[in-house]
Amino acid sequence: MSDVSFTRSEVRPAYRKAADETPLVKAVLVLLVVAVLAVLLFAPLLAVFAEALADGLGASLAALSQPEARSAIWLTLAVTGVAVPMNAIFGIAAAWTITKFDFRGKALLLTLIDLPFSVSPVVAGLCLVLLLGANSSLGGWLVASGVPVIFALPGIILATMFVTFPFVARELVPVMIEQGKAEEEAALTLGAGGWRVFRTVTLPNIRWALLYGVLLCNARAMGEFGAVAVVSGKIRGETATMPITIEMMYNEYLSVAAFSMAALLALLALVTLVLKSLLEWRYADQLSASARH
Amino acid sequence: MMRPVVNKSPMPGFGLGMGITLTLLSLVVLLPIAALLVKGAGLGLAGLWAVASGERVVASLALSFRLSLIAALFNLVFGVLLAWVLSRYRFPGRRLLDAAVDLPFALPTAVAGIALTALYAPNGVFGSLAKTFGARIAYTEWGILIALIFVGLPFVTRTVQPVVEEIEREVEEASATLGASRLYTLRRVIMPMLAPAALTGFALALARSVGEYGSVIFIAGNIPMKTEIAPLLIVIRLEEFDYNGAAAIGIAMLTISFTLLLAINAVQVWTRRRIGYV
């Protein structure tokens, strides 16, 4: 035995080889990963832009300036303009309550916040229809009082909020646990009031994590399809968001129009990814562990 | 002595924070889910079973869960490999690849759906390629599978990656010094460390695939009994104003999903107990 190890040390293989794959294995694995991602991720992305520009940039811009397309863009902006800030407020409130206090049922609360991740968006929409649709007692009353929720803007906002509900809270909770509450307690001892502590101590500490959560929440909110499809009723020019309009145009074989709007959302996705990577790269220490890589 | 419901704390804002949290949680998530459960209770077990055991419903549920399991298994294996390559190897374009992994999170599902259909339809780039081999991808189960793999792709990678980065090289070196081959080290030292995180990612990918709608319906062809997924059947029932039918399928989906997630959770506890926390 000692003989073998002696010869080995004489041959002296490159340092660290023992805990590393050979260059050939590495090259094969890298190529494999690149090939699979090229087919699965990059090809669809390219396809969106290729199809959108099939008749030239002019045609696709013209398609986007149609009244139907413009009202869809405005509706999507309006929905996210309400849903995302609401979920940000929820996320901050939930993270503050969960990380700064000790109370019974905390684990249950965390589970309930995560619940929308394991519920299908279509089932989420179904739940809202059953609760607030015109043939439920609550929904019937709402329609009678002139505020229909289902097949109207409030329903779309609620559906969007449901599917994006955990995003901000999930990002903030781990960050705020890690930061602890010593700084806030110090500020309190020095006589600062609650709001002042939050504004001047907590908020600066969590701002990048908050932005990160809002970014992901926004991307999902603008693109949500399943839940919105169920509650929107797909009324042209009224309750058709951008993804719903894509579906309607696609089913009418308006390929350029559908893919032009899809390209707009794909651009949004790319901007989201760039900003997300910048945040991860620049402020890694201020994001939750799952966001650092 | 009983633990108090809330431990006294000088920190302000408990009432306000808890108030906002519980109000929004109830209005947006809990009440709607309760409405579904109440509807289900109104139907009774027999009523639920009558709908959920219908031929078309069983076919769609079986299709959804079978393809989601296959897609999640693919993503489990490929996701671990991807996490390993991205955090261990250095090669040009690695940062770009790393950022691109999140594309399925950022790209709206309807966009992914029509893009995949454009590629895999018989006149698309990959579809026509498959046609020369006499195969069809879009409007068959293969198309659905590709869409489900797409939406579930990032989960395992993102849960496993931080763990790979935390692994201390010394552990692998110790294993190598003791005479283990590289493969043996990977199998007996590295894999057990990655298993819990990989299972978490697997469960997330599975839950996401089962409920996926937008990216699937375009490529699926939606032929009843063949390529009709369960979420689509819910939408069809709703369009027919068959609320009982929709609710029963929804409850069946939730029940199967949660049972699967519980089972995965149990496996996770078992692996943790076997190998300890890492």
XYZ file of C-alpha atoms in Angstrom:
571
model
C 0.000 0.000 0.000
C 2.638 2.491 1.021
C 4.409 1.607 -2.164
C 1.475 2.747 -4.281
C 1.092 6.088 -2.564
C 4.848 6.636 -2.911
C 4.744 6.216 -6.687
C 1.720 8.469 -6.867
C 3.408 11.349 -5.112
C 6.407 10.924 -7.400
C 4.253 11.206 -10.523
C 2.754 14.316 -8.901
C -0.509 14.924 -10.682
C -1.705 18.530 -11.002
C -2.836 19.920 -7.671
C -6.561 19.528 -6.771
C -7.110 16.957 -9.499
C -8.384 14.551 -6.880
C -11.439 16.686 -6.161
C -12.174 17.805 -9.665
C -13.511 16.363 -12.886
C -11.159 15.872 -15.811
C -11.096 18.661 -18.449
C -12.776 16.342 -20.950
C -15.696 15.598 -18.618
C -16.020 19.314 -17.879
C -16.063 20.233 -21.561
C -18.679 17.589 -22.337
C -20.930 18.696 -19.456
C -20.629 22.397 -20.350
C -21.467 21.670 -23.995
C -24.406 19.493 -22.981
C -25.813 22.198 -20.706
C -25.338 24.897 -23.345
C -27.007 22.751 -26.004
C -30.044 21.938 -23.852
C -30.486 25.551 -22.796
C -30.089 26.736 -26.384
C -32.975 24.500 -27.473
C -35.162 24.991 -24.390
C -34.610 28.679 -23.587
C -32.898 30.648 -26.322
C -34.761 29.167 -29.280
C -38.241 30.143 -27.991
C -36.994 33.631 -27.151
C -35.585 34.073 -30.652
C -38.759 32.629 -32.151
C -40.857 35.355 -30.481
C -38.833 38.140 -32.084
C -38.479 36.362 -35.422
C -42.248 35.857 -35.710
C -42.986 39.407 -34.541
C -40.705 40.861 -37.208
C -41.849 38.449 -39.940
C -43.450 41.325 -41.898
C -40.908 43.926 -40.837
C -40.730 46.313 -37.900
C -43.324 48.650 -39.411
C -46.017 45.989 -39.484
C -45.416 44.951 -35.934
C -45.433 48.546 -34.640
C -48.653 49.159 -36.576
C -50.174 46.084 -34.923
C -49.226 47.417 -31.510
C -50.868 50.773 -32.152
C -54.266 49.230 -32.929
C -56.911 50.345 -30.401
C -57.348 46.772 -29.141
C -53.626 46.427 -28.474
C -53.373 49.827 -26.853
C -56.255 49.226 -24.490
C -54.678 45.878 -23.520
C -51.386 47.600 -22.701
C -53.148 50.255 -20.609
C -55.205 47.629 -18.792
C -52.101 45.592 -17.936
C -50.337 48.718 -16.654
C -53.383 49.635 -14.571
C -53.687 46.132 -13.080
C -50.010 45.891 -12.139
C -50.094 49.511 -10.955
C -52.526 48.428 -8.241
C -51.600 44.790 -7.633
C -47.839 45.208 -7.243
C -47.887 48.100 -4.720
C -50.577 46.274 -2.725
C -48.429 43.153 -2.602
C -45.381 45.238 -1.674
C -47.306 46.723 1.260
C -48.421 43.237 2.239
C -44.881 41.904 1.927
C -43.418 44.624 4.134
C -46.171 44.270 6.736
C -45.884 40.492 6.803
C -42.090 40.504 6.969
C -42.116 43.116 9.760
C -44.642 41.146 11.798
C -42.918 37.811 11.253
C -39.324 38.900 11.824
C -39.654 41.513 14.580
C -42.084 39.688 16.859
C -42.458 36.352 18.518
C -45.950 34.914 18.367
C -47.749 31.605 18.172
C -48.768 30.316 14.769
C -45.859 31.902 12.918
C -45.086 28.723 10.974
C -48.735 28.425 9.965
C -48.750 32.034 8.786
C -45.650 31.412 6.658
C -47.254 28.322 5.136
C -50.438 30.227 4.317
C -48.451 33.027 2.660
C -46.732 30.434 0.449
C -50.039 28.747 -0.408
C -50.561 30.510 -3.783
C -47.360 28.859 -5.076
C -48.934 25.429 -4.837
C -52.350 26.398 -6.194
C -52.831 26.345 -9.951
C -53.560 29.830 -11.352
C -56.669 28.392 -12.982
C -57.858 27.061 -9.623
C -57.100 30.497 -8.131
C -59.353 32.067 -10.748
C -61.991 29.414 -10.084
C -61.917 30.222 -6.345
C -62.497 33.905 -7.093
C -65.377 33.105 -9.452
C -67.005 30.890 -6.805
C -66.625 33.615 -4.170
C -67.483 36.693 -6.187
C -69.145 35.493 -9.416
C -72.640 36.737 -10.238
C -74.299 33.498 -9.108
C -72.747 33.470 -5.635
C -74.559 35.347 -2.875
C -71.723 37.822 -2.326
C -71.149 38.305 -6.048
C -74.863 38.703 -6.743
C -75.044 41.455 -4.157
C -71.960 43.155 -5.647
C -73.451 43.062 -9.148
C -76.777 44.408 -7.812
C -74.943 47.291 -6.137
C -73.253 48.125 -9.416
C -69.719 46.916 -8.594
C -69.227 43.708 -10.520
C -65.909 42.067 -9.625
C -65.771 39.032 -11.891
C -65.459 39.834 -15.605
C -64.334 43.306 -14.519
C -61.202 45.159 -13.424
C -61.367 44.345 -9.659
C -61.466 40.614 -10.419
C -58.403 40.851 -12.647
C -56.549 42.765 -9.930
C -57.544 40.200 -7.280
C -56.483 37.282 -9.511
C -53.139 38.957 -10.204
C -52.617 39.633 -6.508
C -53.415 35.998 -5.662
C -50.781 34.496 -7.932
C -48.077 37.042 -7.030
C -48.971 37.175 -3.347
C -45.867 35.564 -1.783
C -43.173 37.226 -3.929
C -42.222 40.272 -1.827
C -42.768 38.636 1.569
C -40.674 35.612 0.571
C -37.759 37.829 -0.427
C -37.946 40.094 2.646
C -38.439 37.538 5.421
C -35.017 35.790 5.122
C -33.203 39.118 4.716
C -34.860 40.628 7.764
C -34.247 37.510 9.849
C -30.580 37.724 8.965
C -30.378 41.413 9.829
C -31.981 40.879 13.224
C -33.614 43.681 15.191
C -30.679 45.164 17.120
C -30.497 48.275 14.933
C -34.200 48.982 15.316
C -33.969 48.448 19.069
C -31.053 50.877 19.255
C -33.060 53.481 17.360
C -36.018 52.964 19.715
C -33.789 53.382 22.771
C -32.535 56.630 21.322
C -36.112 57.866 21.234
C -37.180 57.402 17.613
C -40.852 56.668 16.979
C -42.094 53.595 15.135
C -42.464 55.177 11.692
C -39.114 56.921 11.989
C -37.401 53.631 12.869
C -38.986 51.998 9.868
C -38.153 54.822 7.462
C -34.609 55.545 8.591
C -33.374 52.155 9.819
C -35.355 49.268 8.336
C -36.197 50.600 4.891
C -32.594 51.483 3.928
C -31.548 48.004 5.058
C -34.138 46.191 2.989
C -34.420 48.485 -0.038
C -32.554 46.252 -2.491
C -34.312 43.112 -1.325
C -37.610 45.001 -1.628
C -36.763 46.119 -5.149
C -35.780 42.557 -6.026
C -39.089 41.179 -4.767
C -41.086 43.921 -6.501
C -39.232 43.232 -9.747
C -40.153 39.531 -9.731
C -43.691 40.308 -8.584
C -44.097 42.805 -11.427
C -42.809 40.414 -14.092
C -45.258 37.743 -13.011
C -48.120 40.226 -12.612
C -47.757 41.635 -16.138
C -47.597 38.166 -17.655
C -50.230 36.347 -15.610
C -52.509 34.366 -17.866
C -54.283 31.395 -16.264
C -55.891 33.138 -13.299
C -56.776 36.242 -15.319
C -58.183 34.153 -18.183
C -60.755 32.676 -15.799
C -61.944 35.945 -14.230
C -61.578 38.395 -17.111
C -64.416 37.271 -19.381
C -62.169 38.366 -22.266
C -64.163 41.398 -23.294
C -62.276 43.091 -26.107
C -61.018 46.551 -25.247
C -62.316 46.208 -21.689
C -61.076 43.227 -19.727
C -58.468 41.781 -22.094
C -54.980 42.194 -20.619
C -51.865 41.839 -22.772
C -51.513 38.033 -22.358
C -55.258 37.536 -22.953
C -55.052 39.679 -26.089
C -52.119 37.574 -27.286
C -54.299 34.485 -26.989
C -57.233 36.077 -28.803
C -55.067 37.355 -31.665
C -53.228 34.044 -31.936
C -56.499 32.126 -32.167
C -57.613 34.484 -34.948
C -54.405 33.708 -36.866
C -53.186 37.301 -36.459
C -49.680 35.957 -36.049
C -47.725 39.208 -36.380
C -50.044 41.062 -34.013
C -49.921 38.271 -31.418
C -46.161 37.905 -31.584
C -45.588 41.674 -31.571
C -47.365 41.940 -28.269
C -45.544 38.816 -27.095
C -42.267 40.467 -28.080
C -43.171 43.484 -25.958
C -43.675 41.195 -22.948
C -40.491 39.281 -23.828
C -38.572 42.576 -23.787
C -40.015 43.249 -20.360
C -38.826 39.801 -19.277
C -35.325 40.530 -20.590
C -35.181 43.886 -18.799
C -36.341 42.121 -15.634
C -33.576 39.529 -15.974
C -30.908 42.197 -16.564
C -32.013 44.267 -13.550
C -32.264 41.127 -11.443
C -28.731 40.050 -12.393
C -27.414 43.554 -11.682
C -28.992 43.485 -8.228
C -27.591 40.018 -7.542
C -24.171 41.094 -8.674
C -24.016 44.493 -6.989
C -25.972 43.958 -3.764
C -25.624 40.211 -3.189
C -25.001 40.727 0.531
C -28.329 42.530 0.930
C -30.509 39.936 -0.789
C -31.840 36.661 0.593
C -29.615 33.607 0.206
C -31.825 32.138 -2.516
C -31.199 35.253 -4.602
C -27.414 35.026 -4.469
C -25.637 32.878 -6.934
C -46.651 27.226 31.572
C -48.324 28.113 28.274
C -46.367 30.283 25.932
C -48.140 33.629 25.522
C -49.809 34.203 22.168
C -47.530 37.184 21.560
C -44.316 37.750 23.498
C -44.144 41.280 24.844
C -41.775 43.422 22.818
C -40.872 47.107 22.820
C -40.944 47.031 19.017
C -43.885 49.031 17.660
C -46.207 48.126 14.841
C -47.359 44.617 15.733
C -51.042 45.495 15.534
C -50.703 47.397 12.269
C -48.426 44.818 10.632
C -50.524 41.858 11.701
C -53.683 43.725 10.740
C -52.522 44.408 7.184
C -51.099 40.887 6.851
C -54.210 39.057 7.979
C -56.659 41.351 6.161
C -54.967 41.045 2.782
C -54.183 37.349 3.245
C -57.829 36.647 4.047
C -59.304 38.787 1.291
C -56.979 37.716 -1.501
C -56.113 34.102 -0.663
C -58.027 32.503 2.186
C -61.609 33.584 1.458
C -61.485 32.525 -2.212
C -59.994 29.132 -1.276
C -62.628 28.784 1.423
C -65.292 29.461 -1.219
C -63.970 26.515 -3.232
C -63.967 24.246 -0.176
C -67.494 25.338 0.811
C -68.678 24.567 -2.706
C -67.037 21.156 -2.451
C -68.623 20.505 0.942
C -71.992 21.434 -0.559
C -71.540 18.756 -3.208
C -70.611 16.164 -0.608
C -68.118 13.359 -1.056
C -70.477 11.396 -3.280
C -71.123 14.398 -5.497
C -67.416 15.179 -5.759
C -66.613 11.602 -6.623
C -69.343 11.466 -9.253
C -67.722 14.354 -11.121
C -64.090 13.505 -10.452
C -64.479 9.874 -11.525
C -65.922 10.844 -14.888
C -63.960 9.399 -17.777
C -62.831 12.717 -19.248
C -61.875 14.144 -15.848
C -59.824 11.091 -14.882
C -58.067 11.181 -18.249
C -57.146 14.856 -17.861
C -55.979 14.452 -14.258
C -53.900 11.404 -15.159
C -52.353 13.254 -18.096
C -51.547 16.357 -16.029
C -49.932 14.488 -13.164
C -48.116 11.906 -15.304
C -46.520 14.482 -17.607
C -45.759 16.838 -14.694
C -43.951 14.029 -12.879
C -41.877 13.202 -15.967
C -41.080 16.878 -16.572
C -40.142 17.405 -12.926
C -37.918 14.295 -12.998
C -36.134 15.616 -16.085
C -35.719 18.979 -14.373
C -34.453 17.262 -11.224
C -31.603 15.555 -13.077
C -30.832 18.376 -15.476
C -31.273 21.021 -12.766
C -28.677 19.412 -10.496
C -26.280 19.093 -13.442
C -26.908 22.720 -14.425
C -26.377 23.954 -10.873
C -23.127 22.004 -10.705
C -21.818 23.312 -14.038
C -22.817 26.902 -13.288
C -21.239 27.076 -9.864
C -18.204 24.825 -10.302
C -16.900 25.396 -13.823
C -15.552 28.597 -15.320
C -16.271 29.090 -19.022
C -17.054 32.036 -21.294
C -20.735 32.988 -21.222
C -21.310 31.476 -17.790
C -22.848 34.670 -16.367
C -25.185 34.963 -19.337
C -26.262 31.357 -18.945
C -26.767 31.852 -15.233
C -29.027 34.843 -15.853
C -30.897 33.027 -18.631
C -31.915 30.161 -16.334
C -34.554 32.456 -14.836
C -36.135 33.178 -18.209
C -39.097 30.838 -17.573
C -39.845 32.821 -14.388
C -39.746 36.132 -16.220
C -41.318 35.218 -19.556
C -45.141 35.282 -19.460
C -46.579 31.808 -19.938
C -48.740 32.801 -22.899
C -45.633 34.129 -24.657
C -43.761 30.901 -23.953
C -46.775 28.939 -25.179
C -47.049 30.559 -28.600
C -43.246 30.630 -29.017
C -42.925 26.898 -28.310
C -45.838 26.181 -30.623
C -44.206 28.218 -33.397
C -41.038 26.147 -32.976
C -42.561 22.698 -32.624
C -45.561 22.924 -34.953
C -45.116 20.790 -38.088
C -44.089 23.904 -40.067
C -41.799 25.248 -37.309
C -38.021 24.924 -37.049
C -37.951 21.890 -34.755
C -41.336 20.583 -35.834
C -40.291 20.229 -39.461
C -37.090 18.558 -38.323
C -39.148 16.027 -36.369
C -41.426 15.570 -39.368
C -38.524 14.344 -41.499
C -38.176 11.559 -38.931
C -41.897 10.930 -39.098
C -42.504 12.341 -35.606
C -44.928 14.957 -34.366
C -44.223 17.086 -31.307
C -46.774 19.894 -31.119
C -50.390 18.806 -30.506
C -49.174 15.567 -28.891
C -48.057 14.641 -25.367
C -44.486 15.494 -26.364
C -45.459 19.107 -26.905
C -47.073 19.296 -23.469
C -43.992 17.709 -21.932
C -41.687 20.303 -23.527
C -43.857 23.151 -22.236
C -43.870 21.658 -18.725
C -40.091 21.178 -18.779
C -39.746 24.822 -19.844
C -41.822 26.245 -16.981
C -40.207 24.013 -14.337
C -36.621 24.453 -15.501
C -35.296 27.015 -12.985
C -36.614 25.525 -9.731
C -34.136 22.724 -9.003
C -31.163 24.749 -10.254
C -32.040 27.688 -8.050
C -32.517 25.614 -4.905
C -29.398 23.469 -5.452
C -26.986 26.189 -6.584
C -26.485 27.862 -3.167
C -25.830 24.428 -1.633
C -23.185 23.540 -4.232
C -21.451 26.833 -3.513
C -21.385 26.060 0.218
C -19.757 22.635 -0.171
C -16.249 22.663 1.199
C -13.715 21.220 -1.173
C -11.914 19.626 1.773
C -14.726 17.093 2.087
C -14.224 15.943 -1.487
C -10.462 15.941 -1.052
C -10.758 13.844 2.078
C -12.902 11.376 0.180
C -10.365 11.272 -2.668
C -7.467 10.850 -0.250
C -9.223 7.889 1.296
C -9.204 6.215 -2.103
C -12.646 7.019 -3.478
C -12.965 7.507 -7.197
C -14.490 10.760 -8.402
C -17.780 9.071 -9.288
C -17.929 7.394 -5.893
C -17.325 10.748 -4.200
C -20.066 12.362 -6.263
C -22.469 9.546 -5.464
C -21.760 9.046 -1.783
C -20.545 12.473 -0.629
C -21.918 15.193 -2.907
C -25.329 13.801 -3.860
C -26.526 13.256 -0.267
C -25.606 16.868 0.490
C -27.616 18.116 -2.489
C -30.586 15.769 -2.034
C -32.772 17.849 0.311
C -32.420 21.027 -1.765
C -32.942 19.076 -4.978
C -36.138 17.560 -3.563
C -37.407 21.002 -2.581
C -36.822 22.162 -6.148
C -38.475 19.012 -7.493
C -41.576 19.658 -5.396
C -41.756 23.291 -6.530
C -41.327 22.326 -10.181
C -43.975 19.623 -9.845
C -46.489 21.955 -8.209
C -45.872 24.532 -10.906
C -46.213 22.042 -13.786
C -49.413 20.462 -12.499
C -51.159 23.812 -12.420
C -49.604 25.211 -15.583
C -52.067 26.489 -18.147
C -50.776 29.302 -20.373
C -47.749 27.660 -21.894
C -49.492 24.310 -22.420
C -52.831 25.085 -24.073
C -51.317 26.434 -27.287
C -49.030 23.478 -27.917
C -51.306 20.765 -26.549
C -53.915 20.549 -29.297
C -56.453 20.049 -26.483
C -58.069 16.866 -27.771
C -60.445 15.505 -25.083
C -59.206 12.253 -23.505
C -55.839 12.649 -25.266
C -54.107 15.991 -24.806
C -56.500 17.831 -22.519
C -54.890 18.911 -19.224
C -56.874 19.245 -16.002
C -56.648 23.071 -15.700
C -58.050 23.395 -19.230
C -60.977 21.150 -18.320
C -61.733 23.498 -15.401
C -61.813 26.434 -17.811
C -64.086 24.502 -20.194
C -66.490 23.614 -17.352
C -66.562 27.260 -16.263
C -67.348 28.392 -19.802
C -70.282 25.932 -19.740
C -71.346 27.514 -16.395
C -70.911 24.071 -14.804
C -69.585 25.476 -11.514
C -70.023 22.192 -9.629
C -67.983 20.318 -12.212
C -65.232 22.959 -12.186
C -65.120 23.001 -8.392
C -64.895 19.220 -8.170
C -61.944 19.088 -10.593
C -60.282 21.967 -8.727
C -60.644 20.148 -5.410
C -59.339 16.918 -6.942
C -56.280 18.784 -8.240
C -55.620 20.434 -4.876
C -56.023 17.118 -3.043
C -53.629 15.209 -5.293
C -51.117 18.096 -5.313
C -51.029 18.386 -1.533
C -50.769 14.616 -1.101
C -47.775 14.590 -3.469
C -46.157 17.550 -1.712
C -46.653 15.852 1.663
C -45.079 12.664 0.316
C -42.082 14.604 -1.012
C -41.816 16.369 2.319
C -41.768 12.984 4.067
C -38.969 11.769 1.780
C -37.087 14.937 2.611
C -37.426 14.380 6.343
C -36.239 10.805 5.790
C -33.121 11.879 3.828
C -32.333 14.523 6.433
C -32.603 11.957 9.207
C -30.375 9.566 7.296
C -27.633 11.992 6.413
C -28.176 14.741 8.961
C -28.576 18.418 8.280
C -26.101 19.942 5.882
